[in-house]
Structures are given as C-alpha cells and as structure tokens.
GROMACS .gro file of C-alpha atoms in nm:
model
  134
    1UNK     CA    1 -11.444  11.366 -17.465
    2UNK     CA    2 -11.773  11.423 -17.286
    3UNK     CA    3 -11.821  11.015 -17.267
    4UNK     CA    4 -11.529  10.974 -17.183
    5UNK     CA    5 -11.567  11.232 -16.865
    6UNK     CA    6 -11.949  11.128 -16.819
    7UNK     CA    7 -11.829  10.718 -16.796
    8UNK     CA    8 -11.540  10.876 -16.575
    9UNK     CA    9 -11.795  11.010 -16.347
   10UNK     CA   10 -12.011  10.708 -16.316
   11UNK     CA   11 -11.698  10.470 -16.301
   12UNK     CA   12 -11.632  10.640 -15.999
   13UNK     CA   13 -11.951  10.644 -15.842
   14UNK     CA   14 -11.958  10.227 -15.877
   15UNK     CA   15 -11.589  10.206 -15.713
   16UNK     CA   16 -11.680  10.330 -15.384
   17UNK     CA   17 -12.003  10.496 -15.298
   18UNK     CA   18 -11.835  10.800 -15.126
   19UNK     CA   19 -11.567  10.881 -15.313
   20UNK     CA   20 -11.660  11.058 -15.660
   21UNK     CA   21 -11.433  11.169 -15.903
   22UNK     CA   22 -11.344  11.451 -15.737
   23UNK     CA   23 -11.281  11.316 -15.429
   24UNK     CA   24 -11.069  11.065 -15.570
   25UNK     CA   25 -10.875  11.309 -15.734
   26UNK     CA   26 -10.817  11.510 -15.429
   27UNK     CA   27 -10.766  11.232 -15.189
   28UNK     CA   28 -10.488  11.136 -15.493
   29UNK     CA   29 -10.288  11.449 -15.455
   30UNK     CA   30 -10.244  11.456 -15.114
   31UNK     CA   31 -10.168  11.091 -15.088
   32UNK     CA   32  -9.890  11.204 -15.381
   33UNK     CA   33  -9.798  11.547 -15.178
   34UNK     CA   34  -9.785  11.374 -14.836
   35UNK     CA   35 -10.027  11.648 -14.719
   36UNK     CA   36 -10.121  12.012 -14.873
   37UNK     CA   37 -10.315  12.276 -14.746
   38UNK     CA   38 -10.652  12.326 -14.862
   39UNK     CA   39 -10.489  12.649 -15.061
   40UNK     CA   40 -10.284  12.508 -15.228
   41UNK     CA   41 -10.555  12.224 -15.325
   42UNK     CA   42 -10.734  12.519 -15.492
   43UNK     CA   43 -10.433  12.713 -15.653
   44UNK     CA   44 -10.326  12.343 -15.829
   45UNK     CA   45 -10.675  12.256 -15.983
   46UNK     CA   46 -10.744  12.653 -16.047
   47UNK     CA   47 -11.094  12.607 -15.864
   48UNK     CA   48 -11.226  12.807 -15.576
   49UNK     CA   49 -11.152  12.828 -15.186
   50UNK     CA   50 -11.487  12.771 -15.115
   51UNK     CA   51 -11.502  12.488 -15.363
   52UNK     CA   52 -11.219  12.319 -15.218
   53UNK     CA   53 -11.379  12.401 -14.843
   54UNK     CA   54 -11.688  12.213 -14.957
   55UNK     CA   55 -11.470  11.954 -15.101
   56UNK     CA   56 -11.231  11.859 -14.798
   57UNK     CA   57 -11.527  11.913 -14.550
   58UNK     CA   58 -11.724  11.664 -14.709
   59UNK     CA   59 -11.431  11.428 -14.706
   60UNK     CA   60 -11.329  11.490 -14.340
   61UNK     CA   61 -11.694  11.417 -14.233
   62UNK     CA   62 -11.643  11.105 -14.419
   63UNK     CA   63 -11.376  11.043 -14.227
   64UNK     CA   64 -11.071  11.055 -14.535
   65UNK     CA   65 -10.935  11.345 -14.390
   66UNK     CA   66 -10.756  11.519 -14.126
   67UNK     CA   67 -10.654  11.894 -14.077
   68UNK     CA   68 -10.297  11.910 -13.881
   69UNK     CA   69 -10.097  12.180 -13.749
   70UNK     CA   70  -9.811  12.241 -13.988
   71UNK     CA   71  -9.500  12.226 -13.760
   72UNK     CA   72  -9.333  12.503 -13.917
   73UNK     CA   73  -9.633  12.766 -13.862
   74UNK     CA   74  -9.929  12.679 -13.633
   75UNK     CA   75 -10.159  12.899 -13.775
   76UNK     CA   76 -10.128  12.693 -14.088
   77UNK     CA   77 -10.360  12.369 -14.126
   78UNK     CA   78 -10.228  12.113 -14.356
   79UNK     CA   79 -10.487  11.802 -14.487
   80UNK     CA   80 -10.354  11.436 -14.453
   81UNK     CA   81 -10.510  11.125 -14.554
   82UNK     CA   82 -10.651  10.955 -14.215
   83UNK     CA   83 -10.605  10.569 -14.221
   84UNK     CA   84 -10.930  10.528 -14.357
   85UNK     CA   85 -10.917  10.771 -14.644
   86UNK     CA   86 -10.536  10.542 -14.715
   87UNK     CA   87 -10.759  10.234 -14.742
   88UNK     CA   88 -11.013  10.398 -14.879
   89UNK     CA   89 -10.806  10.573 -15.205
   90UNK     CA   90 -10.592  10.186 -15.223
   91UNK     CA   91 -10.922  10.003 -15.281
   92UNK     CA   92 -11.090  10.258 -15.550
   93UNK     CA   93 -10.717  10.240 -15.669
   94UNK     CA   94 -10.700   9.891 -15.699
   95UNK     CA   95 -11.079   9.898 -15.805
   96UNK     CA   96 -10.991  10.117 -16.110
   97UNK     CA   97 -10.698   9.902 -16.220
   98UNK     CA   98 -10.919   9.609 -16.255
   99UNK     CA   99 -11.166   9.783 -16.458
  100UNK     CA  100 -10.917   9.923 -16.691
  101UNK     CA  101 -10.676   9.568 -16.796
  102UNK     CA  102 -11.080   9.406 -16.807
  103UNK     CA  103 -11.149   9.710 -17.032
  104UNK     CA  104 -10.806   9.673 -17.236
  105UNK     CA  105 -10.762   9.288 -17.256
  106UNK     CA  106 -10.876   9.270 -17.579
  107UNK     CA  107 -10.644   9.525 -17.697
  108UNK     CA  108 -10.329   9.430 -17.892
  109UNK     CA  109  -9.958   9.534 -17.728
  110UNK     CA  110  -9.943   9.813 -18.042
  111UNK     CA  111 -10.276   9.915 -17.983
  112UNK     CA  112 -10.201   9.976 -17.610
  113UNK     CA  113  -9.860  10.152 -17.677
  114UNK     CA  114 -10.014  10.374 -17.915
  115UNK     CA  115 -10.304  10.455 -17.679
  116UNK     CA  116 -10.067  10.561 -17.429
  117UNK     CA  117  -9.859  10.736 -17.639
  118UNK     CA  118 -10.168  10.945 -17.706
  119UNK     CA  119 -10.285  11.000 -17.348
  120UNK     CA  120  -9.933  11.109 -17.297
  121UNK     CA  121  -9.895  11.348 -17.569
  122UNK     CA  122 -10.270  11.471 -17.488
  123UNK     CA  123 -10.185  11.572 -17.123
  124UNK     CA  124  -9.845  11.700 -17.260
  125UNK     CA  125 -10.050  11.949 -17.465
  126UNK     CA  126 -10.284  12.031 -17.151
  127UNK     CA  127  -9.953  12.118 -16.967
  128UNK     CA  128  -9.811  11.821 -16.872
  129UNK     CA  129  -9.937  11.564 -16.647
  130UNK     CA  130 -10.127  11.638 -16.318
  131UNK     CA  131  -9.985  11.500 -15.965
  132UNK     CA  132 -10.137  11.218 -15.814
  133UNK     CA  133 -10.407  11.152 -16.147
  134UNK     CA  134 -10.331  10.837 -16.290
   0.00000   0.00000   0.00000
C-alpha cells in the first residue's frame, strides 16, 4: 500500500506540475460538490482548518480557485473551481485515464473485473467510497 500511495504521489506530480495529489483531490470534490466551503473541505477529509487554509490558498494563488459569497449568508465564503482550475482538473483527469488503460492493457477482462471488484470492496471497508476520488 505504501507503493501504491508513493507511485500515486509521483503520478501526480508528472500530470501537471501544480497540481499534486492533494490538490487534485480537492479540486475533485468541489468540481463533484459544485462548490464547498473550506470547512466543510476539512470536516470531509478529517484534516485541519489550517491544513485546508494552506491547501486552498495555494490553489487560489495558482489561480484554480475562487472564494464567493454564498447567497444564502454573506458572511459565508464558498470555493469554486475558476475556469482555469476546470481545465486544469479535465486535463490531469484525462491525463490519469491514459496512464491507467496504458497501465491495464495487458490485463485480461476477468483480471480487470476482479481488480475492481477489489478496489470496490476495499473502499467499502474504509467506509464507502469518497466524493469526487476516482
């Protein structure tokens, strides 16, 4: 499992240079939320405010993210993907997919459905399948 996460890491860091895993994972859920505040970021990946803050600062310097007003209570920011944090998250997206059918081309149709079957029941047993993680 540490391979796995270590290759994860460095997959990531070859699909774009700005987005690592983390901020792929992030920019994921709000594309999949529509928008979430930065709270909420924090309670759904159990990790710190102030990791989050570091987190979604980095990414709106970057220019991947946008604080708005949330129309039902102004004192509330909510995060949104800007247009270039959309193209961004569709071309590591894209990116990724490649990588995995060159990765799995080899693999026979039984071999794949039982793989998946495992990475299904696997996240099952971690509590079910996180939002916007593919």
């Amino acid at each position: 499992m540490t391979a796995f996460a270590r290759r994860a890491r460095a997959t990531a860091a070859r699909m774009h240079p700005e987005l690592s895993l983390v901020s792929f994972t992030l920019l994921s859920h709000l594309e999949f939320e529509g928008g979430c505040r930065a709270t909420d970021l924090a309670a759904h990946y159990t990790l710190d405010k102030s990791t989050i803050s570091r987190q979604v600062g980095a990414l709106e310097k970057a220019g991947l993210v946008e604080r708005r007003l949330d129309p039902a209570d102004h004192r509330v920011h909510v995060l949104h993907l800007t247009e270039r944090g959309v193209e961004v998250l569709a071309q590591v997206g894209n990116a990724r997919r490649v990588a995995f059918r060159e990765r799995l081309a080899e693999w026979s149709e039984p071999d794949l459905a039982r793989f998946a079957e495992y990475l299904l029941r696997y996240n099952e047993s971690a509590g079910g399948v996180v939002a916007g993680i593919e």
